[in-house]
XYZ file of C-alpha atoms in Angstrom:
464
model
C 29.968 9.127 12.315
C 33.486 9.692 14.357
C 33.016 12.899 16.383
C 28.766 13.552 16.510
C 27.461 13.551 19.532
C 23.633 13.872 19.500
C 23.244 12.491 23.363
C 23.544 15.759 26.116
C 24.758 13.044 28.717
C 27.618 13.177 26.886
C 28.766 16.710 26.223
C 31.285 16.556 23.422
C 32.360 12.844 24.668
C 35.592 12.738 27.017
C 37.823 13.851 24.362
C 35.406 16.955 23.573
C 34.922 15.573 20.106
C 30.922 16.050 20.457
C 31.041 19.421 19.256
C 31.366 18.496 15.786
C 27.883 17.052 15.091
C 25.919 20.290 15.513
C 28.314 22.804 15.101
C 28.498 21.405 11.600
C 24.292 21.582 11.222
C 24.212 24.720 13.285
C 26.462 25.967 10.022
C 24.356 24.675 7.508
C 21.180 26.128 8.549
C 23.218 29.349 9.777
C 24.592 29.282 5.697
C 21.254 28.065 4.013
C 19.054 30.241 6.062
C 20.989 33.623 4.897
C 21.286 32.236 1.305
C 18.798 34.445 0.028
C 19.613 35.534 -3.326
C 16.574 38.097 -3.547
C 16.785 39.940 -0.138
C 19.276 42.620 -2.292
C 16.485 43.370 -4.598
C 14.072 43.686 -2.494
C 12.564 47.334 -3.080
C 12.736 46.854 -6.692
C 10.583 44.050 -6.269
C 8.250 45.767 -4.247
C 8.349 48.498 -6.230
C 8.116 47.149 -9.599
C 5.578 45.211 -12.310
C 5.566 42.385 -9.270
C 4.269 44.306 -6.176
C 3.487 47.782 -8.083
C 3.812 49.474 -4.891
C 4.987 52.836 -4.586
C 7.898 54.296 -2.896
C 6.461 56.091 -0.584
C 4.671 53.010 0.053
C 7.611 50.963 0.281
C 9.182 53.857 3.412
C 6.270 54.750 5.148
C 4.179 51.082 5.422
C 5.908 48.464 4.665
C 9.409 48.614 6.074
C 8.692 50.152 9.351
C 6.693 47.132 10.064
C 9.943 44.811 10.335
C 11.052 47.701 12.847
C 8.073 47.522 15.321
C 7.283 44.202 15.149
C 10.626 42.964 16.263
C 10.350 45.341 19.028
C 7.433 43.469 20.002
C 8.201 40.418 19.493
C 11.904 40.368 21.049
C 11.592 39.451 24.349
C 8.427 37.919 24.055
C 11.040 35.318 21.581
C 13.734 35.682 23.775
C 12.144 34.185 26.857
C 10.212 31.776 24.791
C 13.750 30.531 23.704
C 14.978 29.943 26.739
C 11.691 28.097 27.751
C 12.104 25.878 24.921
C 15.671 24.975 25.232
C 16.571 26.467 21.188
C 16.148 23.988 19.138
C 12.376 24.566 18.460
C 12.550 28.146 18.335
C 15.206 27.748 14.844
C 12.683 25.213 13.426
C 9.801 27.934 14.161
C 12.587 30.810 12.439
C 12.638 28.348 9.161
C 8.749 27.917 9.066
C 8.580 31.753 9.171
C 10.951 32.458 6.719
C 9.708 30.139 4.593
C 5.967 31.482 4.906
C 6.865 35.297 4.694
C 8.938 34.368 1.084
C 5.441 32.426 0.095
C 3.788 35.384 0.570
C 5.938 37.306 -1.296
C 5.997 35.297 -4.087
C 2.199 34.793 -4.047
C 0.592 37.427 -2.277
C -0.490 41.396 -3.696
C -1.349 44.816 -2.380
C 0.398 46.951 0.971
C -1.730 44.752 3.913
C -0.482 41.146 2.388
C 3.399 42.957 2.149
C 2.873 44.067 5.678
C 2.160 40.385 6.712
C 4.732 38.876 5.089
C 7.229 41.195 6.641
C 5.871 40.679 9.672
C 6.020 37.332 9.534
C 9.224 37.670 8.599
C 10.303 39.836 11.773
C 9.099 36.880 14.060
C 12.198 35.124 12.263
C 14.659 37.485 12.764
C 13.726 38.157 16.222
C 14.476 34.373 17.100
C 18.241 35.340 15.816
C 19.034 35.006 19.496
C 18.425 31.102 19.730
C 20.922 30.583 16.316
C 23.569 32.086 18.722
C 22.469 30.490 21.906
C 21.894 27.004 20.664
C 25.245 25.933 20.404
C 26.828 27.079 23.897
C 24.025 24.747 25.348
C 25.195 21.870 23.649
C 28.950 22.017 23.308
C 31.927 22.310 26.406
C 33.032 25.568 27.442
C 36.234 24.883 25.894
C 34.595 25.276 22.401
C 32.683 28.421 22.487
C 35.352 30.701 20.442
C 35.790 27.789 17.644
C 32.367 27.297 17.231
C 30.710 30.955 17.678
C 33.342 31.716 14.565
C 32.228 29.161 12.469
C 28.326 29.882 13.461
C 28.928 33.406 12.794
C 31.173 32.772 9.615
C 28.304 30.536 8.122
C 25.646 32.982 8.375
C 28.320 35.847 6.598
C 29.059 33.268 3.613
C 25.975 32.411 3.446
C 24.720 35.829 2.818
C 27.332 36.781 0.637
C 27.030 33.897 -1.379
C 23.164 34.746 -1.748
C 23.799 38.012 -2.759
C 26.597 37.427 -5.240
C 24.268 34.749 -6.707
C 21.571 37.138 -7.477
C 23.545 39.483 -8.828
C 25.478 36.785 -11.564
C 21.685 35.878 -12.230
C 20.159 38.964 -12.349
C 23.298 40.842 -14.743
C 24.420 37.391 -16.576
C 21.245 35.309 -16.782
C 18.551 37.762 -16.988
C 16.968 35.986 -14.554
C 14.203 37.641 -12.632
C 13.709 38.962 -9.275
C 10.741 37.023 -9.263
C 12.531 33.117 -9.932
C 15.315 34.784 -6.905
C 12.522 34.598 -4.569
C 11.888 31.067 -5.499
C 15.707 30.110 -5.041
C 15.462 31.865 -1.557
C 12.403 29.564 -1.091
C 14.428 26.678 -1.759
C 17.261 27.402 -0.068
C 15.111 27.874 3.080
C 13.494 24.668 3.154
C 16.950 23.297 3.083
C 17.928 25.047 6.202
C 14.797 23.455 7.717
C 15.780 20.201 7.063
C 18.979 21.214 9.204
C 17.172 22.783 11.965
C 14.731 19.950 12.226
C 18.073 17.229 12.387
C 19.773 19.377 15.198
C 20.173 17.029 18.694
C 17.993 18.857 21.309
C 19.402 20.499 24.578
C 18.532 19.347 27.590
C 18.799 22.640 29.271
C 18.958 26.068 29.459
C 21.681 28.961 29.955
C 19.233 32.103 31.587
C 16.326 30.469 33.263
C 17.171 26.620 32.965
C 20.706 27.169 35.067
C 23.519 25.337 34.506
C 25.461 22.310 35.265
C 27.372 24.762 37.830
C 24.434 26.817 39.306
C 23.540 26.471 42.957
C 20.751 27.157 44.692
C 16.902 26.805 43.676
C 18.049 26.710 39.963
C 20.232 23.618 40.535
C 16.990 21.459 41.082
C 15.906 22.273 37.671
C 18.772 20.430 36.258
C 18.995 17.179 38.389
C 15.280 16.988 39.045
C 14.190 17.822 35.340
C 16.684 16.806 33.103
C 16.788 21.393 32.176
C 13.355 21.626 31.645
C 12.150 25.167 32.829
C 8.742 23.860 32.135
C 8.530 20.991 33.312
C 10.255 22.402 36.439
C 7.536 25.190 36.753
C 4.842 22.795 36.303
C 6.084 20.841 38.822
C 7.106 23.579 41.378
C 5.699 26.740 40.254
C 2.170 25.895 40.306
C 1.979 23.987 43.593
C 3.859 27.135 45.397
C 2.925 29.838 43.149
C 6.687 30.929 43.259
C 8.403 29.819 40.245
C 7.727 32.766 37.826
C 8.201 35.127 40.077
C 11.713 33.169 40.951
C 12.877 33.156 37.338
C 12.069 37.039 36.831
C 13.867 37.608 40.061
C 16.730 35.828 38.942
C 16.811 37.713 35.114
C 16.435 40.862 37.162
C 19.594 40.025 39.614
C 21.817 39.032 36.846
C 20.450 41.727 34.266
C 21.873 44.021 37.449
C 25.383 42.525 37.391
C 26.095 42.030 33.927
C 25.792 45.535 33.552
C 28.036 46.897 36.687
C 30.483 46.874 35.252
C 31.347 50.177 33.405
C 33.757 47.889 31.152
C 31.102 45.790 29.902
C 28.517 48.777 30.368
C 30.026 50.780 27.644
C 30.670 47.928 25.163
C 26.798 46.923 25.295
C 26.117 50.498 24.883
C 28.140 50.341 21.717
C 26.423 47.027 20.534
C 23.089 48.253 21.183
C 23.831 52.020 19.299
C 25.814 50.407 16.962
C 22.703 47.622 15.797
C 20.508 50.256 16.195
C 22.613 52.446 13.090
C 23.476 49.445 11.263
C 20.174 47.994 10.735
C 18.475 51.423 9.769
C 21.231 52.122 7.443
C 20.806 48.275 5.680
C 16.945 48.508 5.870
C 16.846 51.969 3.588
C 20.370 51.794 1.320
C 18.420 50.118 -1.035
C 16.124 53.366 -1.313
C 18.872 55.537 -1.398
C 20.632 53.563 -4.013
C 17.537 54.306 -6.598
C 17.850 57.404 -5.799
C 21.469 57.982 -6.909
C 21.002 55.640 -10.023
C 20.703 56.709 -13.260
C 17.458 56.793 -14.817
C 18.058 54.608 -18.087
C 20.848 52.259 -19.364
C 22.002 51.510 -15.842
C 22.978 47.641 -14.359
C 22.033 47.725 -10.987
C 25.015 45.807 -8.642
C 23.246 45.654 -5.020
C 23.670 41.863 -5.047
C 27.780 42.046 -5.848
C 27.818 45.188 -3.916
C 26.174 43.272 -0.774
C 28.550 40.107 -1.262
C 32.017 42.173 -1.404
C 30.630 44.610 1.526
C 29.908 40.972 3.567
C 32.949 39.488 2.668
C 35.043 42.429 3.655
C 33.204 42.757 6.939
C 34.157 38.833 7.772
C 37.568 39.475 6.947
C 38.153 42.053 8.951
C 36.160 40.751 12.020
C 38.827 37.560 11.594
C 41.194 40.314 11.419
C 40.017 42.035 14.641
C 40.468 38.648 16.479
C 44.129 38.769 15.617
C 45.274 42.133 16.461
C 47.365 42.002 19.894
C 45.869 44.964 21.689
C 45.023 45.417 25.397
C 41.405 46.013 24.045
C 40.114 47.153 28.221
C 42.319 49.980 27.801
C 41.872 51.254 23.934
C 38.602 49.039 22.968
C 36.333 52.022 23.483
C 39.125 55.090 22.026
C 39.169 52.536 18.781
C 35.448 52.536 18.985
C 35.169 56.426 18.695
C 37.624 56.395 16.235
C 36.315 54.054 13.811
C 32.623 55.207 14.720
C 34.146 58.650 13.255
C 35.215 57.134 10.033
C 31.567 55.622 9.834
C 29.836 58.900 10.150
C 32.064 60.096 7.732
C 31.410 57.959 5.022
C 27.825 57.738 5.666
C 28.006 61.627 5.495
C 29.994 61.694 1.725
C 27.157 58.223 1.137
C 24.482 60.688 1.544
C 25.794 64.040 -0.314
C 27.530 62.131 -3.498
C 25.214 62.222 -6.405
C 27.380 59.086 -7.788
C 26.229 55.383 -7.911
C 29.838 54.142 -7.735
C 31.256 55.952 -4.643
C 27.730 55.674 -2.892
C 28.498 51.779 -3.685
C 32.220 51.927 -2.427
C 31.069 53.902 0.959
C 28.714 51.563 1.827
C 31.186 48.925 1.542
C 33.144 50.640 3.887
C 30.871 51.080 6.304
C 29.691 47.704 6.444
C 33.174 46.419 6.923
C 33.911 48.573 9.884
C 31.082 47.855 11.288
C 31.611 44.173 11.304
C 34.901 44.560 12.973
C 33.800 47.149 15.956
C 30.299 44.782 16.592
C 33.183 41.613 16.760
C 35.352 43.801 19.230
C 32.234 44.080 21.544
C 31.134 41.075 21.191
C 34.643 39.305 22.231
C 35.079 42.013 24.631
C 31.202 41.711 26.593
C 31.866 38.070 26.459
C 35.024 38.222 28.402
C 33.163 39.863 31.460
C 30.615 37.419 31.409
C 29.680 33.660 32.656
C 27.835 31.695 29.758
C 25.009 31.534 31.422
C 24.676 35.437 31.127
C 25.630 35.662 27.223
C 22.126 35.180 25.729
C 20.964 37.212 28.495
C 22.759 40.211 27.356
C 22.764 39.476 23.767
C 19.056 39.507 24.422
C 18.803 42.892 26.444
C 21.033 44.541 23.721
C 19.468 43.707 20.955
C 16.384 44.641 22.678
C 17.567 47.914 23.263
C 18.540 48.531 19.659
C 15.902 47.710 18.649
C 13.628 50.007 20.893
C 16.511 52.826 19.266
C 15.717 51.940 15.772
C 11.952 51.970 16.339
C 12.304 55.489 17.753
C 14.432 56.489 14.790
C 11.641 55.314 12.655
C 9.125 57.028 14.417
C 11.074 60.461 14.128
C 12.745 60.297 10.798
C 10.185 57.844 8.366
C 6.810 58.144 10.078
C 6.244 61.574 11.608
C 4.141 63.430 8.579
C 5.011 67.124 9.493
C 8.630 66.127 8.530
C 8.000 64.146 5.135
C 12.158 63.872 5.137
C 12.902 62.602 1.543
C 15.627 59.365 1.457
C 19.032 61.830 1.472
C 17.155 64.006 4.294
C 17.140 60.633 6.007
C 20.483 59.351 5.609
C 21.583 62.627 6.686
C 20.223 62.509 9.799
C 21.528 58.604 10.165
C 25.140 60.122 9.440
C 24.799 62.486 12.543
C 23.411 59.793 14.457
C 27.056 58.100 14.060
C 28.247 61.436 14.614
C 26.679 61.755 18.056
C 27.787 58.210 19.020
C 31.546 59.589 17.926
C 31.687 61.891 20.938
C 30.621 59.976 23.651
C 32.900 57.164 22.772
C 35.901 58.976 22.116
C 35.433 61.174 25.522
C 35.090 57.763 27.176
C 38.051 56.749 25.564
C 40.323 59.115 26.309
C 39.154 59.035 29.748
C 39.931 55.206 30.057
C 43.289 55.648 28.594
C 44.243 58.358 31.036
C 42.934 56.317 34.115
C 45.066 53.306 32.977
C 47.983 55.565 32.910
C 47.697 57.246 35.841
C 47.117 53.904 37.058
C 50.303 52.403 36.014
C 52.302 55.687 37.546
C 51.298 55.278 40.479
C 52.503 51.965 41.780
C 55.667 53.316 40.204
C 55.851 56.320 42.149
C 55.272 54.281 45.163
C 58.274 52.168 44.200
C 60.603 54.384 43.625
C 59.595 55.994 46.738
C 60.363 52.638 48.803
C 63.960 52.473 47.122
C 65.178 55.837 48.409
């Protein structure tokens, strides 16, 4: 096979042809994993002759649990990750997937639903090792190839789920029920690829890297980038080497985030998640709720595909656009973040299917091109080392956003908000993110100006 390279000796070979091999069954298990052809029909499942769960069910006790849990389980995962060097942690994210769709095939009643969700949380929280694997395995020189083809994957993959469930569902008459067993299948595929992926041999937060000094280096040379074998070794005996690694997280958790560049971005990515995820988790809910009652073709799986679709054109879109991005990044986020509230706000008050279909489309596609923007534009200010570090603190952060959300706007009784009530409230939530972003903005802009007049004052000055 010209071009694998499975052995970490030999990081993409001396010719940086290595990357191939597992960039190539990163993507396949980043495509099979998201091929889930049910996932768009997943209230009406719960909610119908399957599950016979009610809606207020469906809100209040079943999906809040994928909220909480992945609180919880975050940076429990995230650490664990690191620990393991990846590889095992994507194998664990298949099992789970593949267990929580068992249960949801086979399983009955609210506390089985719960499980299966929760299950499925413990998946989604290991998200951060699908991203991390590959910049442990592949040069430097790679990472914006293959983080576009990881991240592509896992956007095809979805869409292609989707738009398959919907062909099945409106042409076949297929059930929701046989979807869950194609997600099923497509699943253990991606476990096939997980379990076929070469292994790192170390670590980019606790492990160190190749060019660490210090304590961290001995990890490396000493223990071929095992963290545990390393704290086995060292840790025990001194009683020194977990408080060492926290240290270090702490130290570069400090600097990652001094910068007011990089500061506002995360705060952006974090917000932004936090919005996005909320919005996805419930549109479903709020789609039923705008449909009409009889003689009425429901199109969540198309609507899902052309929303993803959209969104992964425009992030490849957003890559292209020649734009000093330090200076305007954060005016174009409180710009776009406006047009999000926006829609969300005519989403929410429309009493139409179709243009409740066509905003959500929109706001999934600008969403997908501001969350590339920070991502390119964090990553700039960073070492690689640091990049699952703050992808990890991020989405932990979001996540602690959305579980207070939850709390306030699904699960406090005195409020009993209905699914419109809800979305309204998500709307101004955009809203609110609008006006720091575009005071920030404008502020940045300014500064750069006044920056650039003043060396030519000072010039001019100089001349005379």
């Amino acid at each position: 096979m010209m071009g694998f390279c499975w052995d970490w000796s030999r990081e993409c070979g001396p010719h940086g042809r290595g990357w191939v091999g597992p960039t190539v069954l990163l993507c396949i298990y980043g495509f099979c994993s998201m091929m889930r052809p049910s996932e768009p029909f997943l209230t009406d499942y719960l909610t119908g002759p399957y599950k016979n769960l009610t809606t207020k069910q469906v809100t209040r006790q079943v999906l809040p649990i994928c909220v909480y849990s992945n609180l919880f389980l975050l940076i429990p995962v995230f650490l664990v990750t690191d620990i393991l060097r990846y590889k095992p942690v994507i194998v664990l994210q298949a099992l789970n997937y593949i267990l929580a769709f068992l249960l949801f095939i086979f399983s009955s009643g609210v506390v089985l639903t719960q499980c299966a969700l929760f299950i499925y949380s413990m998946g989604t929280a290991a998200d951060v090792a699908y991203y991390s694997y590959i910049y442990s395995v592949v040069h430097p020189q790679y990472y914006q190839r293959v983080t576009s083809y990881a991240r592509g994957a896992v956007l095809l993959g979805y869409a292609a789920g989707a738009m398959l469930g919907q062909l099945l569902v409106s042409l076949g008459g297929v059930s929701i029920y046989w979807l869950n067993v194609i997600t099923l299948g497509s699943l253990c595929v991606a476990l096939l690829a997980a379990l076929l992926l070469p292994m790192p041999q170390r670590s980019l937060v606790l492990g160190g890297t190749q060019n660490d000094n210090g304590p961290f280096e001995e990890v490396v040379s000493s223990s071929r980038g095992s963290w545990v074998v390393w704290w086995l070794r060292k840790g025990i005996r001194t009683g020194r080497g977990e408080m060492r690694a926290l240290k270090r997280l702490v130290v570069d958790c400090k600097e990652c985030y001094s910068s007011m560049a990089v500061l506002f971005f995360c705060v952006w990515s974090a917000m932004g998640k936090c919005g996005y995820h909320q919005i996805t988790g419930y549109v479903q809910l709020l789609w039923a709720s705008k449909q009409p009652q009889y003689n009425f073709t429901e199109y969540n799986g198309g609507v899902e595909a052309v929303a993803t679709l959209s969104g992964a054109a425009a992030s490849i879109a957003v890559g292209h656009v020649a734009l000093d991005w330090s200076v305007w990044g954060e005016l174009v986020l409180g710009v776009f973040t406006a047009l999000t509230a926006g829609v969300l706000y005519l989403m929410d008050l429309t009493n139409s299917i179709w243009i409740c279909y066509g905003c959500y489309g929109l706001f999934k596609t600008i969403y997908m091109a501001l969350i590339t923007i920070c991502t390119f534009q964090i990553a700039q200010g960073l070492s690689r080392e640091r990049y699952a570090l703050v992808f990890g603190v991020n989405s932990f952060v979001g996540m602690a956003l959305q579980s207070l959300l939850t709390a306030i706007v699904v699960n406090t009784k005195s409020l009993q908000l209905t699914i419109t009530s809800q979305f309204l409230v998500y709307a101004s939530y955009f809203a609110a993110m609008v006006v720091l972003f575009l005071i920030r903005g404008v502020y940045t802009l300014l500064q750069s100006r006044l920056m650039e007049l003043i060396p030519a004052e000072g010039l001019s000055e100089r001349r005379t």
